[in-house]
Amino acid sequence: MKVTEYFEKAEDKTLISFEVLPPLKGGSMKSIFDVLDPLMEFKPPFIDVTYHREEYVYQKNANGYYEKTSIRKRPGTVGICAAIMHRYGVDAVPHLICGGFTKEDTENALIDLNFLNINNVLAIRGDARKFDGRFIAEEGGHNYAVDLVKQIAHMNAGGYLDSNIENGARTNFCIGVAGYPEKHFEAPNFQTDLKFTKEKIDAGADYIVTQMFFDNQNFFAYVKACREAGIEVPIVPGLKPLTKLYQLKSLPRMFYVNMPEALVKELEKVSKPAMAKEVGIEWCIEQSKELKKFGVPCLHYYTMGDVDTIKRIAREVY
Ligand code: FAD
C-alpha cells in the first residue's frame, strides 16, 4: 500500500514510522531485525531504509602508497526492504538518491523495486561525498531531487528512457521527498528552498518528510509556509532524540539544525552523561506529544540503531 493511502485510511490518527540504516559492509540483517523486532509492537505501517552513496577512502597498496578508492560502506538498501516486507508484512520505503546514479541506473533500480512490489520511494539528492566538498552528480545523472521525482513520475505514466518502448508497464510509486523546517543548508534563504520544495511537489511528489528539528515552532511555521506556498501534501515530522551531551554541537554541525535555548539550558544542568540522555528523551516525548496534538499524519523516528531509546519514547506517546 502507498504511504499516502495509510495516511488517508488513518484519518485523524497519527501513525508512527521508523527509519533504519543498512549495516556497514560485513554486517548482517540481524542488526536490522534487532532494531525492528522490538518496535513492531507499535505497528508501523511502513519503514524507511536509507541509501548511501559510495565514498572515497585512502587505502595502502602493496607498494606502501595510499590510493584513493571508491567503496560503498552501507550497501543493501533494496535487499533490506525486501527482507523487511517479508518478515513483518509492512511496507518498506527505500530511499533513492541522485548521487552515484545515471538516469539508466535509476530506471533499472526502479524496475527492480517495482518487480519486488515496493510501491513507495523517498526521492532525495544525497549529500556531497566527503572529499568532494559539494554535491557532484554522476555523469548522466540528476543534479537535484526534483529531476529524480520527474523520472519516477514519468515511469508512473509508463515512460522509459528508451523512447522505442511503447506502452511500457506503468509503475505505481508513491513518492516522498525531503523538507527542511530550518531550510536546506545550501539554500540562500528559506523562501528559495521552499520554492524548490514546491517544484518537487508539482513534479509529482506525494508527501514530505522533514529533516530532524528540536523546536516544534519551526515545524509549525514550516507547515504554515508550505500551505501558503500552495504545498498541500502531507508533511511528516522527522524526529531524532538527543542522547549524548556532545550532540548539542554535533547535530547542528551535521544536520544544520538549531538547538532551542530551553533544551540547551536543561543540558547545562547535567552533571553525568546518563542524565543528558534522560533530558533528550523527555524532550523528544514532549515534542512528539505536541506534534500529535497538532494533528501530524505520522511521527517518523530516525532510529540510528538506538532501539531502546526509540521504544521508550514510543511507549510514552502511543
Ligand atoms: P534537493 O531537493 O535537490 O535540494 C538540494 C539543494 O538544492 C537545496 O538547497 C535546494 O534549495 C536546492 N535546489 C533544489 N532544486 C534546485 C534547482 N532546480 N535549482 C537550484 N537549486 C535547487 N541522504 C542520503 O545520502 N541518503 C539518505 O537515505 C537520506 N535520507 C534522507 C531523508 C530525509 C527525510 C532527509 C530530510 C534527508 C535525507 N538525506 C539522505 C540527506 C539529503 O540527501 C541531503 O539533505 C541533501 O543535501 C539534499 O537532498 P534533497 O533531496 O533535499 O535535495
mmCIF file of C-alpha atoms and ligand atoms in Angstrom, residues 19 50-51 95 97 122-127 144-146 178-180 184-187 193 196 199-200 209-211 302, ligand 1:
data_model
loop_
_atom_site.group_PDB
_atom_site.id
_atom_site.type_symbol
_atom_site.label_atom_id
_atom_site.label_comp_id
_atom_site.label_asym_id
_atom_site.label_seq_id
_atom_site.Cartn_x
_atom_site.Cartn_y
_atom_site.Cartn_z
ATOM 1 C CA GLU A 19 13.980 4.880 9.597
ATOM 2 C CA THR A 50 18.319 4.895 3.840
ATOM 3 C CA TYR A 51 20.600 4.735 0.825
ATOM 4 C CA HIS A 95 15.486 5.981 -0.190
ATOM 5 C CA ILE A 97 19.345 9.189 -4.286
ATOM 6 C CA LEU A 122 11.778 8.603 -0.877
ATOM 7 C CA ALA A 123 13.430 10.591 -3.666
ATOM 8 C CA ILE A 124 16.382 12.652 -2.494
ATOM 9 C CA ARG A 125 19.503 14.156 -3.929
ATOM 10 C CA GLY A 126 22.033 12.805 -1.441
ATOM 11 C CA ASP A 127 24.881 14.668 0.182
ATOM 12 C CA TYR A 144 18.506 17.770 -7.976
ATOM 13 C CA ALA A 145 15.846 15.646 -6.335
ATOM 14 C CA VAL A 146 13.191 17.301 -8.494
ATOM 15 C CA ALA A 178 12.729 15.753 1.938
ATOM 16 C CA GLY A 179 11.757 19.084 3.519
ATOM 17 C CA TYR A 180 13.688 21.401 5.813
ATOM 18 C CA HIS A 184 18.419 23.281 3.498
ATOM 19 C CA PHE A 185 21.944 24.423 4.312
ATOM 20 C CA GLU A 186 22.863 25.211 0.713
ATOM 21 C CA ALA A 187 19.788 27.311 0.000
ATOM 22 C CA ASP A 193 14.303 26.496 -0.586
ATOM 23 C CA PHE A 196 12.319 24.296 -4.866
ATOM 24 C CA GLU A 199 8.786 22.222 -7.556
ATOM 25 C CA LYS A 200 9.240 18.696 -6.218
ATOM 26 C CA VAL A 209 9.341 14.032 5.401
ATOM 27 C CA THR A 210 11.267 16.676 7.275
ATOM 28 C CA GLN A 211 14.780 16.897 8.494
ATOM 29 C CA TYR A 302 15.302 8.282 12.976
HETATM 30 P P1 FAD B 1 17.162 18.855 -3.304
HETATM 31 O O1 FAD B 1 15.709 18.937 -3.144
HETATM 32 O O2 FAD B 1 17.701 18.571 -4.667
HETATM 33 O O3 FAD B 1 17.774 20.237 -2.776
HETATM 34 C C1 FAD B 1 19.173 20.384 -2.585
HETATM 35 C C2 FAD B 1 19.531 21.868 -2.575
HETATM 36 O O4 FAD B 1 19.395 22.404 -3.876
HETATM 37 C C3 FAD B 1 18.621 22.723 -1.691
HETATM 38 O O5 FAD B 1 19.402 23.763 -1.155
HETATM 39 C C4 FAD B 1 17.580 23.284 -2.645
HETATM 40 O O6 FAD B 1 17.073 24.515 -2.193
HETATM 41 C C5 FAD B 1 18.397 23.431 -3.921
HETATM 42 N N1 FAD B 1 17.647 23.182 -5.147
HETATM 43 C C6 FAD B 1 16.682 22.261 -5.359
HETATM 44 N N2 FAD B 1 16.273 22.287 -6.644
HETATM 45 C C7 FAD B 1 17.002 23.245 -7.265
HETATM 46 C C8 FAD B 1 17.067 23.737 -8.596
HETATM 47 N N3 FAD B 1 16.261 23.263 -9.551
HETATM 48 N N4 FAD B 1 17.959 24.724 -8.881
HETATM 49 C C9 FAD B 1 18.787 25.219 -7.920
HETATM 50 N N5 FAD B 1 18.762 24.788 -6.625
HETATM 51 C C10 FAD B 1 17.897 23.812 -6.313
HETATM 52 N N6 FAD B 1 20.931 11.431 2.232
HETATM 53 C C11 FAD B 1 21.434 10.256 1.774
HETATM 54 O O7 FAD B 1 22.527 10.238 1.205
HETATM 55 N N7 FAD B 1 20.734 9.087 1.931
HETATM 56 C C12 FAD B 1 19.524 9.037 2.525
HETATM 57 O O8 FAD B 1 18.936 7.969 2.641
HETATM 58 C C13 FAD B 1 18.960 10.259 3.010
HETATM 59 N N8 FAD B 1 17.727 10.288 3.569
HETATM 60 C C14 FAD B 1 17.173 11.496 3.947
HETATM 61 C C15 FAD B 1 15.881 11.516 4.477
HETATM 62 C C16 FAD B 1 15.301 12.710 4.876
HETATM 63 C C17 FAD B 1 13.912 12.728 5.433
HETATM 64 C C18 FAD B 1 16.039 13.925 4.768
HETATM 65 C C19 FAD B 1 15.442 15.219 5.223
HETATM 66 C C20 FAD B 1 17.314 13.904 4.243
HETATM 67 C C21 FAD B 1 17.905 12.710 3.811
HETATM 68 N N9 FAD B 1 19.184 12.649 3.273
HETATM 69 C C22 FAD B 1 19.716 11.464 2.830
HETATM 70 C C23 FAD B 1 20.004 13.867 3.173
HETATM 71 C C24 FAD B 1 19.804 14.590 1.833
HETATM 72 O O9 FAD B 1 20.321 13.804 0.783
HETATM 73 C C25 FAD B 1 20.526 15.931 1.899
HETATM 74 O O10 FAD B 1 19.895 16.781 2.799
HETATM 75 C C26 FAD B 1 20.804 16.599 0.574
HETATM 76 O O11 FAD B 1 21.810 17.588 0.803
HETATM 77 C C27 FAD B 1 19.613 17.294 -0.063
HETATM 78 O O12 FAD B 1 18.691 16.392 -0.526
HETATM 79 P P2 FAD B 1 17.282 16.914 -1.134
HETATM 80 O O13 FAD B 1 16.594 15.759 -1.686
HETATM 81 O O14 FAD B 1 16.581 17.749 -0.157
HETATM 82 O O15 FAD B 1 17.845 17.817 -2.341
#
